[in-house]
PDB file of C-alpha atoms in Angstrom:
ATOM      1  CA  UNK A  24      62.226  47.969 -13.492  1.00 60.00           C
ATOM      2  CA  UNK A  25      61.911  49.384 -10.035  1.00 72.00           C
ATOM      3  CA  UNK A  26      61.031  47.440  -7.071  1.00 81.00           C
ATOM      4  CA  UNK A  27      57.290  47.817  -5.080  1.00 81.00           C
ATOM      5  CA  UNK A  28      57.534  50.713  -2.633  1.00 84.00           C
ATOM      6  CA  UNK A  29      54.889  50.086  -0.030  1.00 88.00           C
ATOM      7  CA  UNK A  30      52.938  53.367   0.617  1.00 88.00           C
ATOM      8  CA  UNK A  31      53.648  55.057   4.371  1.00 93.00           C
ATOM      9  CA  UNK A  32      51.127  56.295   7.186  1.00 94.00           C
ATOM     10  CA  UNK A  33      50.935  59.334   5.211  1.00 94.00           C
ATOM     11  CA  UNK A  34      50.448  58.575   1.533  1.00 94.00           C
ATOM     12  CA  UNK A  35      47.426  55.946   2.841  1.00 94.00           C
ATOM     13  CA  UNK A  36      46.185  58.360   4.885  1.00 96.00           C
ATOM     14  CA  UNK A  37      46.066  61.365   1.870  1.00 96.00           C
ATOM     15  CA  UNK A  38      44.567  59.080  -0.415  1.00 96.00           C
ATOM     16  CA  UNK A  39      41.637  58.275   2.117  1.00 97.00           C
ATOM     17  CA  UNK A  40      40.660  61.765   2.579  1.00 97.00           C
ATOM     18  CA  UNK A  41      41.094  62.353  -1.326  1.00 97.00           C
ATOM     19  CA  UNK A  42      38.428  59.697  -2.015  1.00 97.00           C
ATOM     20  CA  UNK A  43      36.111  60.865   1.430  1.00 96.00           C
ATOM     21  CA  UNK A  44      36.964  64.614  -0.739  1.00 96.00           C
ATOM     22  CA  UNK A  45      35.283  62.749  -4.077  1.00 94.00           C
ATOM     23  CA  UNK A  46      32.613  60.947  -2.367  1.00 93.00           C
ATOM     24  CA  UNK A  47      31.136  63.989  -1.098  1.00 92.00           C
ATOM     25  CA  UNK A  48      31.530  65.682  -3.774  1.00 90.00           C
ATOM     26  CA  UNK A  49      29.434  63.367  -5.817  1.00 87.00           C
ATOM     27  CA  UNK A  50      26.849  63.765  -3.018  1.00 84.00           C
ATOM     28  CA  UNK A  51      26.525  67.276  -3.389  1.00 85.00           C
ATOM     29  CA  UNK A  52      26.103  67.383  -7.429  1.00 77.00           C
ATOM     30  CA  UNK A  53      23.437  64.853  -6.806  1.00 76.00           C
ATOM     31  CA  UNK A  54      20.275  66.366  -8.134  1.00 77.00           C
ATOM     32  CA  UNK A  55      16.987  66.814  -5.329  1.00 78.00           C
ATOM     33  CA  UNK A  56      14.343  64.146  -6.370  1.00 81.00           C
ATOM     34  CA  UNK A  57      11.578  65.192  -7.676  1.00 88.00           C
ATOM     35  CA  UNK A  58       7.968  64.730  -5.859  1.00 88.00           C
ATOM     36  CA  UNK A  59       6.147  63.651  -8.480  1.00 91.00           C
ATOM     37  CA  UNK A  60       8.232  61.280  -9.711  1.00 90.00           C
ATOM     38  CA  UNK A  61       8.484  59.813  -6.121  1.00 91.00           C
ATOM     39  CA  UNK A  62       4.349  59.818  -6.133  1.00 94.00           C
ATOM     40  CA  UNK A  63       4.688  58.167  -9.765  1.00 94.00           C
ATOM     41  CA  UNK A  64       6.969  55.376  -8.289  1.00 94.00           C
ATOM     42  CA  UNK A  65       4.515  54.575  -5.007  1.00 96.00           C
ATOM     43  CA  UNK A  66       1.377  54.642  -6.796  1.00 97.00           C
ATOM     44  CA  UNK A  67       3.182  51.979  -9.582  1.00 97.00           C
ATOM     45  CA  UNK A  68       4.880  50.316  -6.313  1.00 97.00           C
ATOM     46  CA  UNK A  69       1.192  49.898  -5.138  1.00 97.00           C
ATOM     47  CA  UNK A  70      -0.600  48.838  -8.376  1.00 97.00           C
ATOM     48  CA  UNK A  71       1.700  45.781  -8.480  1.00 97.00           C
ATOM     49  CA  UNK A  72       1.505  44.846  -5.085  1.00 97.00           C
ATOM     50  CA  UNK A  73      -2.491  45.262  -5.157  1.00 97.00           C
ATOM     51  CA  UNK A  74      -2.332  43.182  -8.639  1.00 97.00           C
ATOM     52  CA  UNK A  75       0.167  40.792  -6.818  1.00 97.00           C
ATOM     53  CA  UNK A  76      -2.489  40.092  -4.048  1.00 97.00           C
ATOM     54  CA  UNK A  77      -5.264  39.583  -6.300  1.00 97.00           C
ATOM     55  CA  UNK A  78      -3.057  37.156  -8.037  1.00 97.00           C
ATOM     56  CA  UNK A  79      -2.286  35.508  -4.883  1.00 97.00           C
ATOM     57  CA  UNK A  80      -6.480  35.513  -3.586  1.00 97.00           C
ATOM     58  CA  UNK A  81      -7.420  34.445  -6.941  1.00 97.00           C
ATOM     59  CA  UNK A  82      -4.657  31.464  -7.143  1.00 97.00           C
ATOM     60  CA  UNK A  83      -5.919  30.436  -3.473  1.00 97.00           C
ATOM     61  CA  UNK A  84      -9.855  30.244  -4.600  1.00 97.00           C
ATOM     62  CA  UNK A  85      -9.219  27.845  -7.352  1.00 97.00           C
ATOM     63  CA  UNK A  86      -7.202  26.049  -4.736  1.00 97.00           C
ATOM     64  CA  UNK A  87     -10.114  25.553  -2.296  1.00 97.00           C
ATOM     65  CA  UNK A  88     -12.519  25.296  -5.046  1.00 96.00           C
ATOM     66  CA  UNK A  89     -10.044  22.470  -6.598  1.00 96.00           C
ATOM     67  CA  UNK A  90      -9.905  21.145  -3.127  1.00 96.00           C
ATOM     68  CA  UNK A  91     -13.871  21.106  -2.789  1.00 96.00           C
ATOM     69  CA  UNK A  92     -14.559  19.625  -5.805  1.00 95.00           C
ATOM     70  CA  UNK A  93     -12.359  16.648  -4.836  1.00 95.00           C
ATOM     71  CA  UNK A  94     -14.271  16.077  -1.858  1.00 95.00           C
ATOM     72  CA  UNK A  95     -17.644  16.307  -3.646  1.00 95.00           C
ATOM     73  CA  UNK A  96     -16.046  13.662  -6.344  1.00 93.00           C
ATOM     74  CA  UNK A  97     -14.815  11.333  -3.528  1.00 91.00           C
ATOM     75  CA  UNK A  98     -17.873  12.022  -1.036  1.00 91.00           C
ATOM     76  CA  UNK A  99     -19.707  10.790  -4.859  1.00 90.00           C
ATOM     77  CA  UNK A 100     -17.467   8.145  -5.393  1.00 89.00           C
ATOM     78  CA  UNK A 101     -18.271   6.342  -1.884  1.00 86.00           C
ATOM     79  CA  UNK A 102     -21.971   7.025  -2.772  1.00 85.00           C
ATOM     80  CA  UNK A 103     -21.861   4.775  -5.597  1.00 83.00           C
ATOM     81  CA  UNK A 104     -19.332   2.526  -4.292  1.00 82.00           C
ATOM     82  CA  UNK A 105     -22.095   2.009  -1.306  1.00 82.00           C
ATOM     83  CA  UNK A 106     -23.626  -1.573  -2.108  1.00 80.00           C
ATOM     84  CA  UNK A 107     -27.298  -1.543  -3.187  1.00 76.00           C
ATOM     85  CA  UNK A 108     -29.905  -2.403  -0.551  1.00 78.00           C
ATOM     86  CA  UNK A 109     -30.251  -5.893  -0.469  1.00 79.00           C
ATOM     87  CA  UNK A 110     -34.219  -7.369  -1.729  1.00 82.00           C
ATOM     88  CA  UNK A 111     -36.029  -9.312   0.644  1.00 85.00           C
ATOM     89  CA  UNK A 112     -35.399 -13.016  -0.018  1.00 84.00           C
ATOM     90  CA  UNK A 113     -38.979 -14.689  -0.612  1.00 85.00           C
ATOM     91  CA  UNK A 114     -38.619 -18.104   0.835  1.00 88.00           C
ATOM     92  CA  UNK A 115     -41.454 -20.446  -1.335  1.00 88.00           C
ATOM     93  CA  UNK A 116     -43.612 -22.665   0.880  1.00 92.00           C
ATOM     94  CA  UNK A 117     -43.352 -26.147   1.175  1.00 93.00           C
ATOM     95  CA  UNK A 118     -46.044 -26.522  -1.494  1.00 94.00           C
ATOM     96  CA  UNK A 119     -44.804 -24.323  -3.628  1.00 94.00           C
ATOM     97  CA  UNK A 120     -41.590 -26.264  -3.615  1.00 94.00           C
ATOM     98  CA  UNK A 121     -43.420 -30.164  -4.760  1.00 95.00           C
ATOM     99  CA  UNK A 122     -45.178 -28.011  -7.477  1.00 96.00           C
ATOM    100  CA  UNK A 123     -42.024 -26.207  -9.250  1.00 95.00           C
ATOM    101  CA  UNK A 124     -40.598 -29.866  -8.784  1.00 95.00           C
ATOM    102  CA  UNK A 125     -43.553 -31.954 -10.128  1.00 95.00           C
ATOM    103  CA  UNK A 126     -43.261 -29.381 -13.024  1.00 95.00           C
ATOM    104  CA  UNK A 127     -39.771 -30.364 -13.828  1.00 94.00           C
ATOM    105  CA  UNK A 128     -40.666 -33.579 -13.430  1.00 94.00           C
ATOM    106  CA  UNK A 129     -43.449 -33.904 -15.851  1.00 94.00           C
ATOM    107  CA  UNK A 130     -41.030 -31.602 -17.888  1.00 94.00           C
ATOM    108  CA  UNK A 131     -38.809 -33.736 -18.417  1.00 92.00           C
ATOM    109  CA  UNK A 132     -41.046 -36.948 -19.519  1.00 91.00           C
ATOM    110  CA  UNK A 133     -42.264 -34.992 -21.819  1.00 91.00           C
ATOM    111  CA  UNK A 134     -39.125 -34.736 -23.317  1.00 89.00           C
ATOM    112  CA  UNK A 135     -37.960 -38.761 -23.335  1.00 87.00           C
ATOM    113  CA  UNK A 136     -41.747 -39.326 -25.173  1.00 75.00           C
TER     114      UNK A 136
END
């Protein structure tokens, strides 16, 4: 088997302009694009990004509306967690008082009879 021979100055340098040779080569074959396809491309290119920002408003309404409705349920929450108006305490006379107690009293002898 024969040893590596490391390419000179000039063998690098003739395969460089053989592949800058190829390269434009495949430039030139390359076929002109055609006008309506590029028009077919943009108006697709611009149907998804329209349907992409729809997506995007659409996803950020139910967002606020999800935030919203968590307000109203907390904002109803402390409502009801808001303790009742207290009722005026009616304080009984002193009369009142000896008759609900004579009543007990008699009440109650009435039972032991």
């Amino acid at each position: 088997m024969a040893a590596y021979k490391a390419p000179d100055f000039n063998e690098r340098a003739a395969a460089a302009r053989a592949a800058k040779q190829r390269a434009i080569e495949l430039l030139r074959d390359k076929p002109v694009a055609d006008p309506a396809a590029i028009a077919a491309r943009q108006a697709a290119r611009e149907a998804k990004e329209a349907a992409e920002a729809e997506r995007r408003a659409a996803k950020r309404a139910a967002a606020e509306q999800a935030k919203a409705d968590k307000k109203a349920a907390a904002l109803a929450a402390a409502e009801a967690a808001k303790p009742a108006p207290k009722k005026e305490v009616v304080v009984p006379s002193a009369a009142e008082l000896k008759a609900a107690r004579d009543a007990r009293y008699a009440a109650r002898k009435a039972r032991q009879r």
